[in-house]
C-alpha positions in Angstrom: 60.0 30.4 -16.7 61.5 27.4 -14.9 59.7 26.5 -11.6 62.2 26.3 -8.7 61.8 25.5 -5.0 63.0 29.0 -4.3 60.5 30.8 -6.6 57.5 28.5 -5.8 58.0 27.7 -2.1 55.2 25.5 -0.7 53.5 25.4 -4.1 56.6 23.9 -5.9 55.1 20.4 -6.6 51.8 21.9 -7.8 53.5 24.3 -10.1 55.9 21.6 -11.3 53.0 19.3 -12.1 51.4 22.1 -14.2 54.7 22.7 -16.0 55.1 19.0 -16.7 51.5 19.0 -18.1 52.6 21.7 -20.6 55.9 20.1 -21.5 55.1 16.4 -21.8 52.1 16.1 -24.2 54.3 16.7 -27.3 56.6 13.9 -26.2 53.7 11.6 -25.3 52.3 12.1 -28.8 55.6 10.9 -30.2 55.5 7.9 -27.9 51.9 6.7 -28.5 50.5 8.5 -25.5 52.7 6.7 -22.9 56.1 7.1 -21.5 58.1 5.6 -18.6 58.4 8.0 -15.7 62.2 7.6 -15.8 62.2 8.6 -19.5 60.0 11.6 -18.8 62.3 12.6 -15.9 65.4 12.5 -18.2 63.6 14.5 -21.0 62.4 17.2 -18.6 65.7 17.6 -16.8 67.5 17.8 -20.2 65.1 20.6 -21.3 65.6 22.5 -18.0 69.4 22.5 -18.5 70.1 23.9 -15.0 68.1 23.9 -11.8 67.5 20.2 -12.2 64.8 18.4 -10.2 65.2 15.3 -8.2 63.4 12.0 -9.0 61.4 12.4 -5.8 60.2 15.9 -6.9 59.2 14.5 -10.3 57.3 11.7 -8.7 55.6 13.9 -6.2 54.5 16.4 -8.9 53.2 13.6 -11.1 51.1 12.3 -8.2 49.2 15.6 -8.3 48.0 15.3 -12.0 44.6 13.9 -11.0 44.0 16.2 -8.1 44.9 19.3 -10.2 42.7 18.1 -13.1 45.6 17.9 -15.5 45.4 15.9 -18.8 48.0 13.4 -17.7 47.8 10.2 -15.6 50.5 8.6 -13.5 50.0 4.8 -13.6 51.9 1.9 -12.0 51.6 -1.5 -13.7 50.9 -4.0 -10.9 52.7 -6.9 -12.6 56.1 -5.2 -12.8 55.9 -2.0 -10.8 56.8 0.0 -13.8 55.5 3.6 -13.5 54.4 5.5 -16.6 52.9 8.8 -17.5 50.0 8.5 -19.9 47.9 11.0 -21.8 44.6 10.9 -19.9 42.9 9.6 -23.1 45.3 6.7 -23.4 43.4 4.0 -21.6 44.1 0.3 -21.4 41.2 -0.3 -23.7 42.5 2.1 -26.3 45.9 0.4 -26.3 44.3 -3.0 -26.5 42.4 -1.8 -29.6 45.6 -0.6 -31.1 47.2 -4.0 -30.6 44.2 -5.7 -32.1 44.4 -3.4 -35.1 48.1 -4.2 -35.4 47.5 -7.9 -35.4 44.5 -7.7 -37.9 46.1 -5.2 -40.3 49.8 -6.0 -40.5 50.4 -8.7 -43.1 53.0 -10.6 -41.1 51.1 -10.6 -37.8 47.8 -11.3 -39.5 49.3 -14.4 -41.1 50.8 -15.6 -37.7 47.7 -14.3 -35.7 50.0 -13.3 -32.9 52.6 -10.8 -31.7 55.4 -10.6 -29.1 56.4 -7.6 -27.0 59.3 -6.9 -29.4 56.8 -6.9 -32.3 54.5 -4.4 -30.6 57.4 -2.2 -29.4 58.8 -2.1 -33.0 55.5 -1.4 -34.7 54.2 1.1 -32.2 57.6 2.7 -31.5 57.4 2.2 -27.7 59.9 0.5 -25.4 59.8 -3.3 -25.0 58.9 -3.0 -21.3 55.9 -0.8 -22.1 54.8 -3.1 -24.9 55.0 -6.0 -22.5 52.9 -4.2 -20.0 50.3 -3.2 -22.6 50.1 -6.8 -23.8 49.6 -8.0 -20.2 46.9 -5.4 -19.7 45.1 -6.4 -22.9 45.3 -10.0 -21.7 43.8 -9.1 -18.3 40.8 -7.6 -20.1 40.3 -10.8 -22.2 41.3 -9.3 -25.6 44.4 -11.4 -25.8 45.7 -14.7 -24.6 49.2 -15.8 -24.3 51.2 -18.8 -25.3 54.5 -19.4 -23.4 56.9 -21.7 -25.1 60.6 -22.3 -25.4 60.6 -19.8 -28.2 59.2 -17.1 -25.9 55.9 -15.5 -25.1 53.4 -14.7 -27.9 50.0 -13.1 -27.6 47.1 -14.1 -29.7 43.7 -12.6 -30.2 41.2 -14.3 -28.0 38.7 -16.0 -30.2 36.2 -18.0 -28.3 33.6 -20.0 -30.3 30.7 -21.7 -28.8 28.9 -24.5 -30.6 25.4 -23.7 -31.6 22.6 -25.9 -30.4 
């Protein structure tokens, strides 16, 4: 049954968080374990049909994921402020590994040794903004480095070689 403020009272946001944790995993799997909060909001309200929730109620419920020990994480990317919902197993390290595998295994990217946010979005079937954030995250961990030119921003695998003595 649909959780409403009338039926749940003071426990509305907790029950909404639990309902979101049941609803979202199927959609997260289709989106590589990550989804913009705004996209999740639209999907959830579309599924509710009536008794829609507000953006504030969605945000407040998602802020409870960790406290309620639910398998979802609400994350804000510092560089852009973009807020996402992730499967709790979708860490920055896992996404970086996915990007590295993409560069190393895809013939076109392997030849170029680099990817753009559009390349990652297309290959991993995520939005360009999420791809950009994942690339920046991978860069901050040292897995990737970027080259900014008039042609745009490309991310390369970080390959540091030290001369042997």
